[in-house]
XYZ file of C-alpha atoms in Angstrom:
448
model
C 5.641 27.502 13.897
C 7.194 24.535 15.763
C 3.797 23.427 16.060
C 3.802 22.295 12.622
C 7.299 21.094 12.224
C 7.951 17.466 10.981
C 11.594 17.270 11.835
C 11.138 15.638 15.368
C 8.590 12.973 13.724
C 10.816 12.241 10.804
C 14.463 11.674 12.510
C 13.639 8.149 13.730
C 13.175 7.165 10.029
C 16.254 9.009 8.774
C 19.959 8.454 8.862
C 22.036 10.714 11.062
C 23.819 12.253 8.383
C 20.347 12.841 6.417
C 19.009 14.615 9.581
C 21.741 17.279 9.399
C 20.825 19.239 6.424
C 17.252 19.558 8.189
C 18.942 21.025 11.214
C 20.990 23.365 9.110
C 17.840 24.501 7.460
C 16.094 25.111 10.886
C 19.074 27.085 12.032
C 18.242 29.593 9.324
C 14.768 29.888 10.560
C 13.138 31.021 14.061
C 11.436 28.048 14.825
C 13.669 26.698 17.460
C 16.303 28.345 19.781
C 19.903 28.600 18.278
C 21.537 26.809 20.999
C 19.077 23.858 20.968
C 19.605 23.516 17.318
C 23.464 23.386 17.864
C 23.131 20.833 20.645
C 21.209 18.573 18.474
C 24.094 19.119 15.640
C 26.485 18.056 18.181
C 24.795 14.874 19.453
C 23.488 13.752 16.211
C 27.413 14.058 14.740
C 29.004 12.422 17.818
C 27.919 9.032 16.316
C 29.660 9.388 13.267
C 33.129 9.592 12.072
C 33.107 13.629 11.503
C 35.186 13.999 14.389
C 36.784 17.348 13.195
C 33.608 19.104 12.284
C 32.038 17.806 15.578
C 34.712 19.405 17.511
C 34.190 22.720 15.856
C 30.651 22.594 16.863
C 31.444 21.559 20.368
C 33.615 24.706 20.597
C 30.830 26.821 19.548
C 28.347 25.257 21.870
C 30.390 25.550 24.762
C 32.136 28.794 23.768
C 35.731 27.154 24.304
C 38.866 26.500 22.432
C 39.728 23.170 24.217
C 38.137 19.908 23.296
C 37.946 16.845 25.700
C 40.560 14.106 25.198
C 37.813 11.804 23.848
C 37.858 13.652 20.546
C 41.823 12.807 20.055
C 41.061 9.426 20.943
C 38.350 9.011 18.766
C 40.123 10.689 15.826
C 43.197 8.110 16.037
C 40.995 5.092 16.107
C 39.008 6.103 13.179
C 42.139 6.891 11.240
C 43.617 3.196 12.299
C 40.304 1.768 11.119
C 40.458 3.277 8.079
C 44.159 2.596 7.217
C 43.480 -0.857 8.121
C 40.316 -1.489 6.072
C 41.767 0.427 3.159
C 45.171 -2.005 3.128
C 42.688 -5.145 3.348
C 40.656 -4.013 0.469
C 43.456 -2.713 -1.613
C 43.601 -5.961 -3.837
C 39.905 -6.368 -4.596
C 39.499 -2.700 -5.283
C 42.257 -3.098 -7.765
C 40.712 -6.360 -9.465
C 37.098 -5.078 -9.591
C 38.239 -1.730 -10.954
C 39.766 -3.326 -14.179
C 37.823 -2.814 -17.060
C 38.432 -6.385 -18.139
C 37.041 -7.765 -14.827
C 34.077 -5.506 -14.874
C 33.011 -6.810 -18.304
C 33.427 -10.409 -17.276
C 30.972 -10.094 -14.358
C 27.633 -11.530 -14.871
C 24.143 -11.396 -12.972
C 24.868 -14.778 -11.270
C 26.777 -13.570 -7.766
C 27.846 -16.955 -7.240
C 29.399 -17.298 -10.823
C 31.061 -13.901 -10.244
C 32.425 -15.044 -6.671
C 33.884 -18.198 -8.202
C 35.581 -16.112 -11.108
C 37.098 -13.724 -8.714
C 38.404 -16.596 -6.359
C 39.618 -18.703 -9.140
C 41.362 -16.226 -11.421
C 42.034 -13.172 -9.043
C 42.503 -14.722 -5.426
C 39.956 -12.612 -3.929
C 38.154 -14.300 -1.187
C 34.340 -13.612 0.518
C 36.194 -12.135 3.396
C 37.747 -9.266 1.049
C 34.035 -8.704 -0.284
C 32.811 -8.214 3.291
C 35.907 -5.890 3.975
C 34.315 -3.753 1.177
C 31.235 -3.210 2.979
C 33.019 -2.468 6.102
C 35.087 0.256 4.234
C 32.150 1.736 2.647
C 30.591 2.333 6.010
C 33.744 3.721 7.311
C 33.966 6.209 4.159
C 30.206 7.098 4.781
C 30.821 7.823 8.372
C 33.595 10.051 7.873
C 31.797 12.124 5.134
C 33.530 10.790 2.349
C 30.039 10.137 0.052
C 31.807 9.744 -3.033
C 33.855 7.227 -2.055
C 31.372 5.232 -0.392
C 29.013 5.424 -3.196
C 31.409 3.498 -5.338
C 32.482 1.118 -2.706
C 29.080 0.122 -1.555
C 28.152 -0.197 -5.207
C 30.968 -2.743 -5.813
C 30.005 -4.450 -2.697
C 26.092 -4.936 -3.608
C 27.279 -6.264 -7.079
C 29.526 -8.953 -5.455
C 27.645 -9.879 -2.116
C 25.705 -12.644 -1.870
C 24.370 -11.740 1.693
C 20.824 -10.438 1.135
C 20.700 -8.522 4.240
C 24.029 -6.859 3.790
C 23.123 -5.960 -0.132
C 20.122 -4.321 1.047
C 21.969 -2.350 3.695
C 24.447 -1.379 0.979
C 21.696 -0.108 -1.013
C 20.474 2.065 1.669
C 24.127 3.467 2.169
C 24.529 3.998 -1.512
C 21.248 5.863 -1.690
C 22.145 7.961 1.280
C 25.560 8.880 -0.091
C 23.795 9.881 -3.502
C 21.462 12.078 -1.673
C 24.102 13.827 0.308
C 26.269 14.443 -3.028
C 23.189 15.762 -4.534
C 23.287 13.492 -7.450
C 19.776 13.240 -7.992
C 19.311 11.457 -11.193
C 21.666 8.565 -10.031
C 19.682 8.810 -6.519
C 16.233 8.281 -8.278
C 17.543 5.188 -10.030
C 18.921 3.832 -6.792
C 15.568 4.739 -5.128
C 13.625 2.545 -7.352
C 15.929 -0.113 -7.382
C 15.632 -0.103 -3.611
C 11.742 0.016 -3.635
C 11.820 -3.059 -6.070
C 14.065 -4.896 -3.554
C 11.968 -4.307 -0.600
C 8.699 -5.322 -2.483
C 10.286 -8.366 -3.637
C 12.170 -9.459 -0.579
C 10.764 -11.997 1.906
C 11.239 -10.509 5.262
C 10.936 -12.537 8.560
C 8.054 -10.608 9.580
C 5.326 -8.103 7.995
C 6.724 -5.457 10.564
C 10.288 -5.549 8.841
C 8.933 -4.849 5.494
C 6.654 -2.230 6.970
C 9.848 -0.457 8.292
C 11.558 -0.593 5.301
C 9.039 1.033 3.431
C 8.586 3.703 6.017
C 12.291 4.668 5.624
C 11.954 4.625 1.916
C 8.878 7.013 2.246
C 11.108 9.433 4.308
C 14.327 8.954 2.405
C 12.842 9.618 -1.115
C 11.499 12.987 -0.120
C 15.062 14.276 -0.608
C 15.128 12.918 -4.139
C 11.444 13.683 -5.375
C 11.563 17.222 -4.272
C 15.057 18.019 -5.953
C 14.859 15.913 -9.317
C 13.040 17.756 -12.272
C 10.409 14.834 -12.523
C 10.017 14.215 -8.681
C 6.521 15.521 -8.413
C 5.441 12.844 -10.771
C 7.574 10.051 -9.045
C 6.214 11.104 -5.506
C 2.709 10.462 -6.608
C 3.336 7.472 -8.442
C 4.991 5.778 -5.612
C 3.171 7.007 -2.602
C -0.337 6.338 -4.211
C 0.418 2.563 -4.874
C -1.742 0.504 -2.547
C 0.899 -0.921 -0.056
C 2.377 2.560 0.397
C -0.928 4.149 0.882
C -1.335 1.683 3.614
C 2.268 2.403 5.351
C 1.144 6.122 5.371
C -2.242 5.304 7.043
C -0.588 2.891 9.716
C 2.767 4.247 10.407
C 3.454 7.949 9.036
C 0.233 9.840 8.341
C 2.231 13.190 8.240
C 3.922 12.261 4.870
C 0.639 13.085 3.722
C 1.523 16.804 3.756
C 4.277 16.038 0.984
C 1.774 14.011 -1.136
C -0.931 16.637 -1.206
C 1.838 19.256 -1.952
C 2.886 16.908 -4.846
C -0.554 16.481 -6.433
C -1.625 20.377 -5.920
C 1.493 21.401 -7.715
C 1.256 19.006 -10.377
C -2.179 19.649 -12.377
C -1.457 16.570 -14.596
C -2.163 14.245 -11.312
C -5.226 16.303 -10.471
C -7.238 12.897 -11.126
C -5.497 11.647 -8.147
C -7.161 14.002 -5.797
C -10.432 11.750 -5.082
C -8.292 9.092 -3.756
C -6.175 11.460 -2.112
C -9.268 13.042 -0.302
C -10.361 9.600 1.018
C -7.009 8.740 2.639
C -6.889 11.967 4.258
C -10.336 11.455 5.802
C -9.212 8.131 7.043
C -6.365 9.302 8.972
C -7.744 12.737 9.995
C -7.981 11.356 13.566
C -4.400 10.783 13.614
C -2.753 13.627 11.650
C -3.773 17.101 10.694
C -2.017 20.368 9.486
C -3.041 23.368 7.703
C -1.980 21.603 4.161
C -4.208 18.743 4.833
C -7.085 20.772 6.397
C -7.347 22.867 3.457
C -7.882 19.903 1.053
C -10.322 18.502 3.644
C -12.322 22.025 3.800
C -12.373 22.286 0.112
C -13.393 18.863 -1.099
C -15.410 17.161 1.806
C -16.832 20.250 3.520
C -17.076 22.661 0.748
C -16.074 25.426 3.320
C -14.323 27.816 1.031
C -13.881 30.569 3.729
C -12.110 27.813 5.992
C -9.991 26.649 2.876
C -9.112 30.283 2.079
C -7.850 30.766 5.750
C -6.184 27.526 5.577
C -4.393 28.469 2.590
C -2.882 31.495 4.310
C -1.515 29.236 7.055
C 0.011 26.931 4.426
C 2.227 29.698 3.377
C 4.044 29.893 6.695
C 3.910 26.202 7.152
C 5.720 25.324 3.865
C 8.154 28.317 4.239
C 9.453 26.308 7.242
C 9.365 22.931 5.874
C 12.971 21.857 4.562
C 11.147 19.976 1.529
C 8.709 22.310 0.450
C 10.179 25.838 1.233
C 11.085 26.226 -2.675
C 7.487 25.312 -3.677
C 5.565 28.032 -1.690
C 4.863 30.119 -4.628
C 3.782 27.221 -6.999
C 1.769 25.442 -4.110
C -0.098 28.626 -3.695
C -0.996 29.577 -7.281
C -2.197 25.952 -7.839
C -4.160 25.852 -4.665
C -6.085 28.962 -5.597
C -6.737 27.441 -8.830
C -8.185 24.062 -7.186
C -10.314 26.503 -4.837
C -11.637 28.604 -7.774
C -12.461 25.654 -9.868
C -14.472 24.043 -6.935
C -16.055 27.180 -6.134
C -17.298 28.086 -9.911
C -18.407 24.319 -10.263
C -20.840 24.454 -7.520
C -22.201 28.085 -8.077
C -24.235 29.259 -10.821
C -23.448 33.147 -10.186
C -20.259 34.072 -8.926
C -19.189 37.591 -7.511
C -15.724 37.910 -8.703
C -15.013 40.506 -5.853
C -16.013 37.873 -3.308
C -13.953 35.321 -4.820
C -10.918 37.496 -5.433
C -11.138 38.292 -1.558
C -11.137 34.555 -0.831
C -8.033 34.229 -2.959
C -6.432 36.753 -1.017
C -5.863 38.785 -4.260
C -6.089 42.242 -5.511
C -9.413 43.165 -7.216
C -7.683 43.957 -10.676
C -5.473 40.814 -10.816
C -7.928 38.784 -9.257
C -10.452 39.420 -12.196
C -7.568 38.647 -14.742
C -6.784 35.573 -12.957
C -10.409 34.284 -12.938
C -10.929 34.640 -16.683
C -7.506 33.002 -17.290
C -8.802 30.276 -14.902
C -12.081 29.898 -16.968
C -10.039 29.406 -20.370
C -7.624 27.079 -19.035
C -10.013 24.707 -17.364
C -12.500 25.335 -20.297
C -15.631 25.802 -18.132
C -18.835 26.852 -19.863
C -19.129 30.326 -18.427
C -19.848 33.878 -19.148
C -18.155 36.698 -17.762
C -19.943 39.967 -17.120
C -17.390 42.759 -16.291
C -20.205 45.431 -15.865
C -21.850 43.507 -13.019
C -18.674 41.989 -11.940
C -19.986 38.299 -11.940
C -19.474 35.109 -13.819
C -22.650 33.221 -14.990
C -21.834 29.463 -15.171
C -24.070 27.389 -17.484
C -25.507 24.010 -16.161
C -23.848 21.019 -17.596
C -24.012 17.507 -16.537
C -21.868 14.304 -17.743
C -23.987 11.708 -19.165
C -24.342 8.631 -17.210
C -22.200 6.635 -19.336
C -19.641 9.131 -19.262
C -19.728 8.956 -15.470
C -19.320 4.926 -15.540
C -16.199 5.660 -17.833
C -14.371 8.140 -15.502
C -15.276 5.970 -12.625
C -13.826 2.570 -14.085
C -10.811 4.106 -16.168
C -8.442 3.640 -13.059
C -10.002 0.402 -12.239
C -9.237 -1.103 -15.927
C -5.481 0.119 -15.879
C -4.900 -1.438 -12.042
C -6.506 -4.653 -13.413
C -4.109 -5.004 -16.348
C -0.954 -4.077 -13.935
C -2.248 -6.760 -11.772
C -2.876 -9.425 -14.639
C 0.719 -8.958 -16.129
C 2.403 -9.118 -12.574
C 0.400 -12.074 -11.952
C 1.507 -13.481 -15.330
C 5.116 -12.445 -14.955
C 5.267 -14.279 -11.467
C 3.388 -17.569 -12.413
C 5.245 -18.079 -15.841
C 8.638 -16.782 -15.971
C 9.453 -19.008 -18.716
C 6.531 -17.788 -20.872
C 8.455 -15.758 -23.150
C 10.860 -18.706 -23.969
C 8.005 -20.770 -24.479
C 6.327 -18.427 -27.065
C 9.772 -18.314 -28.808
C 10.007 -22.065 -29.100
C 6.123 -22.090 -30.222
C 7.028 -19.571 -33.084
C 9.851 -21.641 -34.149
C 8.102 -24.665 -34.675
C 5.635 -23.505 -37.346
C 8.455 -21.949 -39.406
C 10.333 -25.041 -39.080
C 7.254 -27.160 -40.193
C 6.785 -24.567 -43.132
C 10.294 -25.265 -44.447
C 9.832 -29.112 -44.294
C 6.559 -28.789 -46.456
C 8.368 -26.652 -48.787
C 11.528 -29.160 -49.035
C 8.956 -31.874 -49.755
C 7.001 -30.155 -52.401
C 10.506 -29.149 -54.085
C 11.115 -33.213 -54.176
């Protein structure tokens, strides 16, 4: 199934150490040859500070007990860098880890730096060295240490570019530690920073969003509420545009999130439009299933693609644990659409399309009709389902079509008000105080 493996497409948008879990996963599958995966691991980690682990992989790859001299040289140089950086940051780390200092820090970074300089003799050079030390810790595989240090740096730094870089490093560290709750918070903060930052060119912001789409998959497919988050983030207009222009393969994960989360089924119509727009650039069994079902209404093709989806998802690092959930919900969508466009349904034929046993299929179809509240009658003797015709009134159709439009307009208006009138709340408070003050004056005059 190397044909549908997305690892090679995703590697350019991931950090080296985030790619490693993907290679570990592929090594447990028969997608690529074992030697090719091992070679990729060695090349990948050669650019990091994980010298000892890289050396072990090198021995396995070349079937030897001896390592080239460059490994010892690289280890010695790394230890020297870590020792020097640790010494340079010792004072500022002791200062910012002091609870009293932490309580004294404010939102104003310039004021914080002045406080550290005047009261604790911490210089901007020391703050910059925190960034270097955090990078070294991350490169060496000490993700807990790098997360803490890069957090401190992002709080103190006045350099926007380095602060953004530190946020990326902090997110990567939390992902590799498996701290999904903290990682989700870092992800949302990073998304907000990217949206608010004025980059030199639109291409830079596009690249940042491409990275965010890829890195977020680790968080969204491991966090308990991640399937809500991925739909809410990926369906934002500028992220839909990013997917269409730079990384259409991300649609596989968006489709999987919508299908496995029936609460987001109202997003299917917009998702289908996006799939159609990029179908000339990218297709796989997951997107083709949706296209066959909602565009062509080709149920035989949709059923065939659903069978292909099982093997594709089983060999996908992010979706391998969602295979059963995806298949169950995809059957629900297929059966629902099939029932809504047919008046008389042969349960045996539908069960065959769903790739289920006849007795299980009948029970499943009855359950579907109950859950979806279809106006239908089941004839067990004939083995058929008779659908009663029902049409939404025109006004109801208008409401359904404009519901999302109203919500988006409200969000847009609130964003415009927030950006154009940052002091609106303060003005409102002052205006609220004036009538009360006037009323007290009138009361005092009346009493006199």
